[in-house]
XYZ file of C-alpha atoms in Angstrom:
565
model
C 8.033 -28.833 -11.943
C 4.806 -26.879 -11.796
C 4.851 -23.242 -12.766
C 3.836 -20.546 -10.328
C 0.724 -19.779 -12.363
C -0.358 -23.355 -11.739
C 0.447 -23.354 -8.039
C -0.959 -19.946 -7.152
C -3.531 -19.368 -9.859
C -6.295 -21.478 -8.403
C -8.993 -19.485 -6.657
C -9.805 -20.151 -3.062
C -13.134 -21.931 -2.799
C -15.198 -19.512 -0.804
C -18.708 -20.198 0.405
C -20.872 -17.088 0.173
C -21.903 -15.634 3.459
C -25.670 -15.518 3.834
C -26.850 -12.276 5.384
C -29.678 -12.376 7.868
C -31.283 -9.346 6.209
C -32.724 -8.524 2.819
C -31.005 -6.117 0.456
C -30.879 -2.644 1.970
C -32.835 -3.554 5.112
C -30.031 -2.907 7.624
C -30.022 0.863 7.212
C -26.777 2.784 7.531
C -23.263 1.404 7.996
C -20.890 3.879 9.667
C -17.168 3.505 8.963
C -14.329 5.625 10.320
C -10.901 5.988 8.693
C -8.608 8.327 10.588
C -6.827 8.937 7.271
C -9.407 10.726 5.126
C -9.651 10.056 1.400
C -8.844 12.887 -1.001
C -9.947 10.983 -4.118
C -11.945 7.949 -5.206
C -9.424 7.022 -7.898
C -6.768 4.551 -6.673
C -4.661 5.240 -9.767
C -3.965 8.705 -8.353
C -2.744 7.502 -4.977
C -2.140 3.808 -4.271
C -2.521 4.556 -0.561
C -4.987 2.569 1.548
C -7.288 5.484 2.373
C -8.090 6.066 -1.315
C -7.808 2.464 -2.486
C -10.182 1.208 0.197
C -12.688 4.037 -0.138
C -12.808 3.326 -3.869
C -13.121 -0.442 -3.377
C -16.823 -0.078 -2.532
C -17.354 1.234 -6.074
C -14.504 0.188 -8.379
C -13.617 -3.472 -8.801
C -10.824 -5.496 -10.446
C -11.013 -8.804 -12.253
C -9.807 -10.540 -9.081
C -8.903 -9.691 -5.514
C -6.841 -11.339 -2.810
C -8.859 -12.872 0.011
C -8.087 -12.525 3.703
C -5.676 -15.474 3.315
C -3.928 -13.956 0.293
C -5.542 -16.296 -2.237
C -6.920 -15.090 -5.580
C -10.704 -14.748 -5.749
C -12.573 -13.856 -8.972
C -14.564 -10.620 -8.771
C -15.503 -9.356 -12.247
C -13.977 -12.443 -13.860
C -15.815 -15.754 -14.126
C -12.828 -17.669 -12.799
C -9.093 -17.397 -12.219
C -7.129 -18.241 -15.377
C -4.568 -21.048 -15.116
C -2.423 -23.136 -17.426
C -4.705 -26.094 -16.668
C -7.904 -24.389 -17.774
C -6.153 -23.045 -20.858
C -6.431 -19.358 -19.976
C -2.721 -18.937 -19.223
C -0.751 -19.809 -22.330
C 1.655 -22.740 -22.183
C 4.555 -20.419 -22.979
C 3.385 -18.015 -20.204
C 3.292 -15.040 -22.555
C -0.414 -14.268 -22.136
C -3.346 -14.573 -19.766
C -6.988 -14.508 -20.838
C -9.768 -13.339 -18.536
C -13.479 -13.784 -19.162
C -15.862 -11.242 -17.659
C -18.946 -12.478 -15.827
C -21.968 -12.564 -18.091
C -24.339 -9.610 -17.892
C -22.062 -7.226 -15.971
C -23.194 -3.607 -16.024
C -21.834 -0.347 -14.709
C -23.875 1.502 -12.129
C -25.289 3.688 -14.930
C -26.776 0.579 -16.575
C -24.352 0.343 -19.506
C -22.501 -2.924 -20.156
C -19.006 -3.615 -18.862
C -16.844 -4.750 -21.770
C -13.290 -5.814 -22.460
C -12.754 -2.418 -24.062
C -12.947 -0.876 -20.575
C -9.981 -3.004 -19.499
C -8.006 -2.017 -22.587
C -8.702 1.633 -21.805
C -7.677 1.212 -18.146
C -4.315 -0.202 -19.194
C -3.758 2.639 -21.649
C -4.842 5.149 -18.987
C -2.283 3.876 -16.462
C 0.728 3.383 -18.728
C 0.440 6.822 -20.341
C 3.798 8.461 -19.575
C 2.141 11.705 -18.502
C -0.395 10.140 -16.135
C 1.827 9.490 -13.118
C -0.157 6.306 -12.464
C 0.253 5.018 -8.909
C -0.360 1.428 -10.044
C 2.151 1.410 -12.890
C 4.027 -1.533 -11.404
C 0.873 -3.658 -11.676
C 1.266 -3.482 -15.465
C 4.984 -4.223 -15.537
C 5.864 -6.466 -18.472
C 2.514 -5.971 -20.225
C 3.039 -5.479 -23.963
C -0.605 -5.208 -24.956
C -4.145 -5.649 -23.683
C -6.578 -6.880 -26.311
C -10.367 -7.039 -26.343
C -10.866 -10.413 -28.036
C -14.611 -9.866 -27.796
C -16.890 -7.979 -25.420
C -16.279 -10.390 -22.534
C -12.758 -11.639 -23.248
C -9.613 -9.769 -22.198
C -6.202 -10.996 -23.310
C -3.169 -9.565 -21.528
C -0.021 -10.149 -23.563
C 3.418 -9.926 -21.973
C 6.746 -8.804 -23.359
C 8.281 -12.114 -22.209
C 7.139 -15.245 -20.356
C 5.569 -14.206 -17.046
C 5.168 -17.105 -14.620
C 3.145 -14.991 -12.191
C 0.661 -13.187 -14.447
C -1.743 -11.992 -11.724
C -1.000 -8.285 -11.359
C -2.731 -6.351 -14.152
C -6.373 -5.718 -13.127
C -5.824 -7.688 -9.913
C -6.366 -6.299 -6.372
C -8.140 -3.138 -5.330
C -5.086 -1.147 -6.419
C -5.786 -1.926 -10.091
C -9.557 -1.878 -10.755
C -11.220 -1.425 -14.126
C -12.375 2.083 -15.027
C -15.290 2.893 -17.306
C -13.882 4.120 -20.609
C -16.904 6.300 -21.341
C -16.408 8.220 -18.101
C -12.615 8.613 -18.135
C -11.719 8.786 -21.835
C -11.200 12.563 -21.632
C -9.164 12.295 -18.421
C -5.947 10.738 -19.690
C -2.306 11.769 -19.623
C -1.592 15.064 -17.914
C -5.336 15.572 -17.274
C -5.775 12.591 -14.913
C -5.675 14.675 -11.750
C -7.772 17.509 -13.215
C -11.007 15.540 -13.677
C -12.488 16.221 -10.268
C -15.985 14.865 -10.907
C -14.699 11.640 -12.418
C -12.105 11.110 -9.687
C -14.586 11.661 -6.854
C -17.728 10.095 -8.350
C -16.500 7.158 -10.440
C -19.004 4.911 -12.167
C -18.329 1.402 -10.936
C -19.541 -2.172 -10.579
C -19.280 -2.547 -6.807
C -22.139 -2.760 -4.303
C -22.234 1.010 -3.789
C -22.161 4.291 -5.680
C -20.888 7.630 -4.402
C -23.699 9.922 -3.392
C -21.625 12.747 -1.900
C -17.859 13.236 -1.674
C -16.129 15.793 0.517
C -12.370 15.612 0.106
C -10.441 14.848 3.295
C -13.704 14.606 5.208
C -16.695 12.354 4.499
C -18.052 10.121 1.745
C -21.630 8.898 1.570
C -22.609 5.932 -0.550
C -25.921 4.442 -1.597
C -26.668 1.019 -3.080
C -25.703 0.399 -6.673
C -29.049 -0.346 -8.391
C -27.211 -2.441 -10.998
C -25.201 -4.584 -8.574
C -24.913 -8.129 -9.871
C -26.168 -9.837 -6.684
C -29.849 -8.929 -6.189
C -29.732 -9.971 -2.514
C -26.838 -7.709 -1.512
C -25.748 -5.471 0.106
C -27.646 -5.584 3.399
C -26.777 -1.961 4.246
C -28.692 0.629 2.239
C -26.173 3.393 2.898
C -22.566 3.711 3.969
C -20.992 6.745 5.565
C -17.189 6.720 5.518
C -15.869 9.477 7.773
C -12.229 10.491 7.553
C -9.866 12.296 9.887
C -8.981 12.256 13.552
C -6.533 9.789 15.014
C -6.391 6.106 16.039
C -7.272 6.873 19.660
C -10.479 8.697 18.777
C -11.338 5.984 16.256
C -10.903 3.280 18.876
C -13.156 5.088 21.328
C -15.826 5.583 18.664
C -16.079 1.891 17.831
C -15.073 0.150 21.053
C -16.554 2.395 23.748
C -19.259 4.726 22.480
C -20.566 2.712 19.519
C -20.718 5.844 17.346
C -19.403 3.855 14.375
C -19.667 0.267 13.223
C -16.150 -0.132 11.879
C -12.908 1.741 12.582
C -9.809 1.162 10.478
C -6.211 0.597 11.568
C -6.158 1.049 15.332
C -2.406 1.531 15.641
C -2.401 1.960 19.424
C -0.415 0.580 22.360
C -1.942 -2.597 23.817
C -2.740 -1.021 27.186
C -4.822 1.686 25.475
C -6.859 -0.902 23.568
C -7.258 -3.088 26.659
C -8.757 -0.158 28.545
C -11.524 0.089 25.919
C -12.339 -3.608 25.705
C -15.630 -3.718 27.658
C -17.852 -1.685 25.332
C -20.053 -2.410 22.306
C -17.113 -3.006 19.973
C -14.280 -5.498 19.594
C -10.779 -5.509 18.140
C -10.183 -7.687 15.083
C -6.786 -8.644 13.693
C -5.295 -9.516 10.334
C -1.793 -10.869 9.820
C 0.029 -10.285 6.574
C 3.210 -8.639 5.364
C 2.846 -5.141 6.850
C 6.065 -3.520 8.072
C 6.689 -0.169 9.718
C 9.635 1.295 7.805
C 12.058 4.182 7.896
C 12.801 5.599 4.436
C 16.078 7.475 3.969
C 15.972 10.096 1.228
C 18.643 9.449 -1.407
C 18.090 12.858 -3.011
C 18.752 16.321 -1.636
C 15.677 17.889 0.087
C 17.304 21.320 0.399
C 14.562 23.976 -0.189
C 17.087 26.130 -2.048
C 16.900 23.672 -4.949
C 13.365 24.823 -5.785
C 11.603 22.494 -8.232
C 14.603 20.140 -8.193
C 14.225 19.516 -4.464
C 14.106 15.797 -3.598
C 14.564 14.812 -7.228
C 17.324 12.932 -9.007
C 18.023 16.107 -10.985
C 18.644 17.985 -7.738
C 21.518 15.696 -6.827
C 22.223 13.103 -4.128
C 21.559 13.540 -0.460
C 24.624 15.060 1.226
C 25.121 12.119 3.620
C 22.323 9.504 3.510
C 23.718 8.003 0.296
C 26.583 6.645 2.432
C 25.313 3.241 3.648
C 27.544 3.521 6.708
C 25.413 6.428 7.948
C 22.197 4.501 7.306
C 23.554 1.408 9.014
C 24.570 3.462 12.023
C 21.070 4.903 12.278
C 19.655 1.365 12.114
C 22.063 -0.064 14.699
C 21.090 2.650 17.183
C 17.428 1.549 17.282
C 16.121 -0.853 19.915
C 13.359 -2.519 17.897
C 12.505 -4.902 20.716
C 11.727 -2.038 23.068
C 9.520 -0.364 20.448
C 7.681 -3.607 19.740
C 7.076 -4.550 23.366
C 6.035 -1.105 24.558
C 4.158 0.313 21.580
C 2.819 -2.741 19.721
C 2.530 -5.601 22.214
C 1.298 -8.808 20.610
C 0.545 -6.982 17.348
C 4.189 -6.325 16.445
C 7.557 -8.051 16.429
C 10.986 -6.598 15.646
C 11.446 -6.741 11.879
C 14.512 -6.871 9.669
C 12.946 -7.827 6.325
C 11.190 -5.806 3.639
C 9.020 -8.851 2.838
C 8.356 -10.764 6.092
C 5.669 -13.072 4.685
C 4.942 -15.589 3.198
C 7.829 -17.645 4.564
C 9.049 -18.603 1.081
C 10.064 -14.992 0.432
C 11.303 -13.995 3.888
C 15.033 -13.489 4.300
C 16.719 -13.890 7.687
C 20.049 -12.513 6.441
C 19.705 -9.284 8.404
C 17.996 -10.556 11.554
C 20.854 -9.193 13.658
C 19.268 -5.764 13.227
C 17.134 -6.664 16.239
C 20.154 -6.153 18.506
C 20.804 -2.512 19.316
C 24.513 -1.586 19.227
C 25.196 2.067 19.971
C 28.978 1.662 20.089
C 29.117 -0.063 16.700
C 26.941 2.709 15.306
C 29.321 5.372 16.630
C 32.281 3.516 15.144
C 30.621 3.468 11.722
C 30.062 7.225 11.823
C 33.695 7.749 12.825
C 34.769 5.554 9.926
C 32.615 7.634 7.594
C 34.397 10.801 8.770
C 31.670 12.209 11.027
C 33.200 13.596 14.232
C 32.287 16.319 16.712
C 34.987 18.891 15.939
C 33.531 21.757 17.980
C 32.286 19.855 21.043
C 28.622 20.783 20.670
C 27.483 17.149 20.750
C 26.605 17.067 17.036
C 28.857 15.308 14.559
C 30.074 17.271 11.560
C 32.098 16.738 8.399
C 33.507 19.243 5.942
C 31.578 22.041 7.617
C 28.214 20.213 7.559
C 26.326 19.141 10.668
C 24.891 15.614 10.826
C 21.355 16.909 11.156
C 18.145 15.069 10.215
C 14.546 16.201 9.720
C 12.406 13.125 10.448
C 8.709 13.112 9.554
C 5.719 10.806 9.785
C 1.945 10.960 10.033
C 0.171 12.173 13.170
C -0.400 9.067 15.260
C 0.410 8.424 18.921
C 2.415 5.235 18.320
C 4.407 6.932 15.585
C 5.135 10.005 17.689
C 6.267 7.768 20.559
C 8.469 5.820 18.131
C 9.896 9.094 16.840
C 10.746 10.243 20.363
C 12.593 7.025 21.161
C 14.497 7.023 17.876
C 15.392 10.705 18.247
C 16.928 9.984 21.665
C 19.001 7.096 20.315
C 20.187 9.081 17.297
C 21.142 12.043 19.437
C 23.141 9.647 21.612
C 25.155 8.994 18.437
C 25.660 12.710 17.878
C 22.983 13.027 15.172
C 20.865 16.160 15.557
C 17.239 15.140 14.978
C 14.213 17.344 14.420
C 10.798 15.698 14.499
C 7.821 16.592 12.371
C 4.369 15.029 12.112
C 1.764 15.733 9.433
C -1.967 15.059 9.369
C -2.349 11.577 7.864
C -4.856 12.707 5.241
C -2.270 15.142 3.889
C 0.831 12.972 4.363
C -0.741 10.044 2.511
C -2.586 12.271 0.056
C -2.018 12.431 -3.672
C -2.199 16.197 -4.146
C 0.756 17.046 -6.434
C 0.618 20.611 -5.169
C 1.088 19.758 -1.493
C 4.624 19.999 -0.056
C 3.765 17.588 2.762
C 3.089 14.275 1.023
C 5.218 11.197 1.461
C 5.851 11.235 -2.314
C 7.335 14.741 -2.216
C 9.585 13.619 0.670
C 10.878 17.091 1.468
C 12.713 15.819 4.564
C 15.634 13.485 5.251
C 13.820 10.537 6.833
C 10.192 9.470 7.007
C 8.309 6.588 8.593
C 5.139 4.658 7.741
C 3.813 1.159 7.028
C 3.817 -0.570 3.651
C 3.244 -4.145 2.512
C 2.997 -6.438 -0.479
C -0.375 -7.612 -1.771
C -1.243 -11.275 -2.163
C 1.046 -14.257 -1.878
C 3.669 -13.158 -4.424
C 5.789 -10.000 -3.919
C 6.872 -9.413 -7.531
C 4.934 -6.171 -7.969
C 5.848 -4.930 -4.485
C 9.575 -5.528 -4.891
C 9.318 -3.978 -8.339
C 8.389 -0.691 -6.669
C 12.105 0.022 -6.222
C 12.786 0.223 -9.927
C 14.534 3.451 -10.924
C 11.527 4.170 -13.154
C 9.239 4.383 -10.111
C 10.979 7.354 -8.488
C 8.441 10.172 -7.917
C 9.170 13.417 -9.704
C 7.364 16.448 -11.142
C 7.274 14.636 -14.500
C 5.074 11.902 -12.956
C 2.975 14.354 -10.926
C 4.919 13.012 -7.911
C 3.483 9.525 -8.337
C 5.657 6.447 -7.943
C 6.337 4.073 -5.063
C 10.136 4.229 -4.981
C 9.810 6.712 -2.165
C 13.434 6.830 -1.001
C 14.697 7.233 -4.606
C 16.785 4.024 -4.546
C 18.341 3.174 -7.905
C 20.636 0.251 -8.697
C 21.540 -1.518 -11.934
C 21.993 -4.751 -10.000
C 18.534 -4.433 -8.538
C 17.041 -3.721 -11.969
C 18.596 -6.956 -13.188
C 16.933 -8.849 -10.332
C 13.560 -7.294 -11.187
C 13.942 -8.658 -14.716
C 15.062 -12.068 -13.421
C 12.148 -12.267 -10.977
C 9.695 -11.429 -13.751
C 10.619 -14.602 -15.645
C 11.391 -17.019 -12.795
C 8.933 -19.906 -12.986
C 9.590 -22.193 -10.044
C 8.703 -21.280 -6.484
C 12.239 -22.106 -5.397
C 13.741 -19.654 -7.862
C 11.235 -16.961 -7.019
C 11.955 -17.355 -3.331
C 15.705 -17.102 -3.902
C 15.427 -13.989 -6.064
C 12.973 -12.261 -3.733
C 15.248 -12.862 -0.757
C 18.213 -11.516 -2.732
C 16.205 -8.407 -3.638
C 15.165 -8.022 -0.014
C 18.785 -8.214 1.139
C 19.957 -5.712 -1.465
C 17.338 -3.221 -0.292
C 18.010 -3.712 3.424
C 21.783 -3.593 3.010
C 21.565 -0.405 0.966
C 20.286 1.248 4.162
C 17.936 3.388 2.132
C 15.009 1.564 3.765
C 15.098 0.361 7.360
C 12.500 -2.186 8.541
C 11.416 -1.628 12.134
C 8.349 -3.675 13.112
C 6.465 -6.506 11.389
C 2.912 -5.461 12.240
C -0.397 -7.137 12.556
C -3.169 -4.809 11.421
C -5.782 -4.076 14.090
C -9.199 -2.607 13.438
C -12.401 -2.405 15.435
C -15.963 -3.401 14.689
C -19.313 -3.366 16.436
C -20.102 -6.703 18.030
C -23.373 -6.691 16.103
C -21.626 -6.365 12.734
C -21.341 -9.734 11.000
C -19.796 -10.996 7.764
C -16.539 -9.069 8.221
C -13.458 -10.889 6.959
C -10.677 -8.428 7.648
C -8.010 -8.427 4.987
C -4.448 -7.107 5.017
C -3.586 -8.541 1.582
C -6.041 -6.301 -0.308
C -8.690 -3.756 0.661
C -9.473 -4.281 4.327
C -13.185 -3.940 3.540
C -13.018 -6.027 0.368
C -16.188 -8.065 1.098
C -18.410 -5.248 2.341
C -21.299 -6.574 0.217
C -21.458 -9.507 2.678
C -21.650 -7.408 5.853
C -24.897 -7.323 7.793
C -26.308 -6.451 11.207
C -26.904 -9.363 13.556
C -30.352 -9.687 15.095
């Protein structure tokens, strides 16, 4: 039986797109992200707005294409068992850098930069957002200036995580060597003006506002990019973004148009068009497993502060899930771009579990019965359930976005029908998805009971994504609030499956384990899938070369974009 590294390690044969313009001759490219970037360092965030803004500058050894296949970027080719670059015993992978690579400052890119990047991320004091990408890595060795050997603690059948995807690019050691450990978030210049290998360099960075880029004079392809400058504006909302690209033509590209279908249809006759990418994106509810009580001070929403007073009971979480009519949300707020979802990993099919597909059916009465069973009754007749003197009251937050606020309103009504008091809160997306460890309003801090947003796995294998729910990935002050185990789920059984998945070689075994992990997460009712989403963005009809990508950075191939004649 072939190993996974054999089956998935072959790069997609991609023909380069030939621009109709010479390097820099197409002037300015205007991009709008309604979530504004607060940093250009993806290791401080892991959220799309930072990862994608940085992807114009910082690059990994390989990325995932728009179909989820591995494509070499800084590497000459994708290592496999067949070409000898993945060891027969699956305990190491060897990457070879392209010949002649230089940083934008003209200095050579070497294997030592990769070694440094690994050390930078795994430092216990760094709070690295991409820590899971280096799971199982024992050592990274610079064999010579162009050869990087990643050695694993045990056989790793899927070795394509470290330095792969826009979430785990290579940093220049010379620039960041004094920005390690507890200092990672303090190096403002380095984190906003990184020296990279991509087609652009940062010219000006204004946090939570606008980034301007100019062409990298050292970019490896002398014919690209076609656009001399890029302006990436942040802020606003999906509606304003859609108008700017579809109706007024103020921008050339607008990211993530999460809008009802009738709103998009009404804008369809202008200079822009909607483009779609299908992947594994899911709109989730996350149920806090720790206590967000402000009286706990620094221990608020941490393991040290104690468990949540009622959301650690899966009967309560299941009741909240049963009360939701996912079909109504999908049909009215997403249209063709969303279907009711009951899986954490809905794609590829190999990894999708259908064990919880009955979540699509709303059942208010069953939800009420579960709450009764859990001891939550309305003892004083005020319409709100209570238990041992505590009201069943939820603070439910998300980012500011029309579809999300409409979803909140529907869910609030259904939960209040159960007797669950629900207060809604929405936060500017740039803040909510920001990485500022001092802000009380980030998704990582999770200072409420429930929150909602979209997440997804990268590429065709979900090992790193499912590994996010390791106990070690729970955000806390000790990690500068980094970590992707947002709901603070922790299970010994799940940890055992993470370890089993790490060493499973056959596709059949990997599929089985991933589905089991999926079911354990869903049935814990700490995370509630709502909608399996397509990602919609908008582009000018004159903008060519765009290959929208939901498996990696959406603008991963920006060097190939050009203006049509």
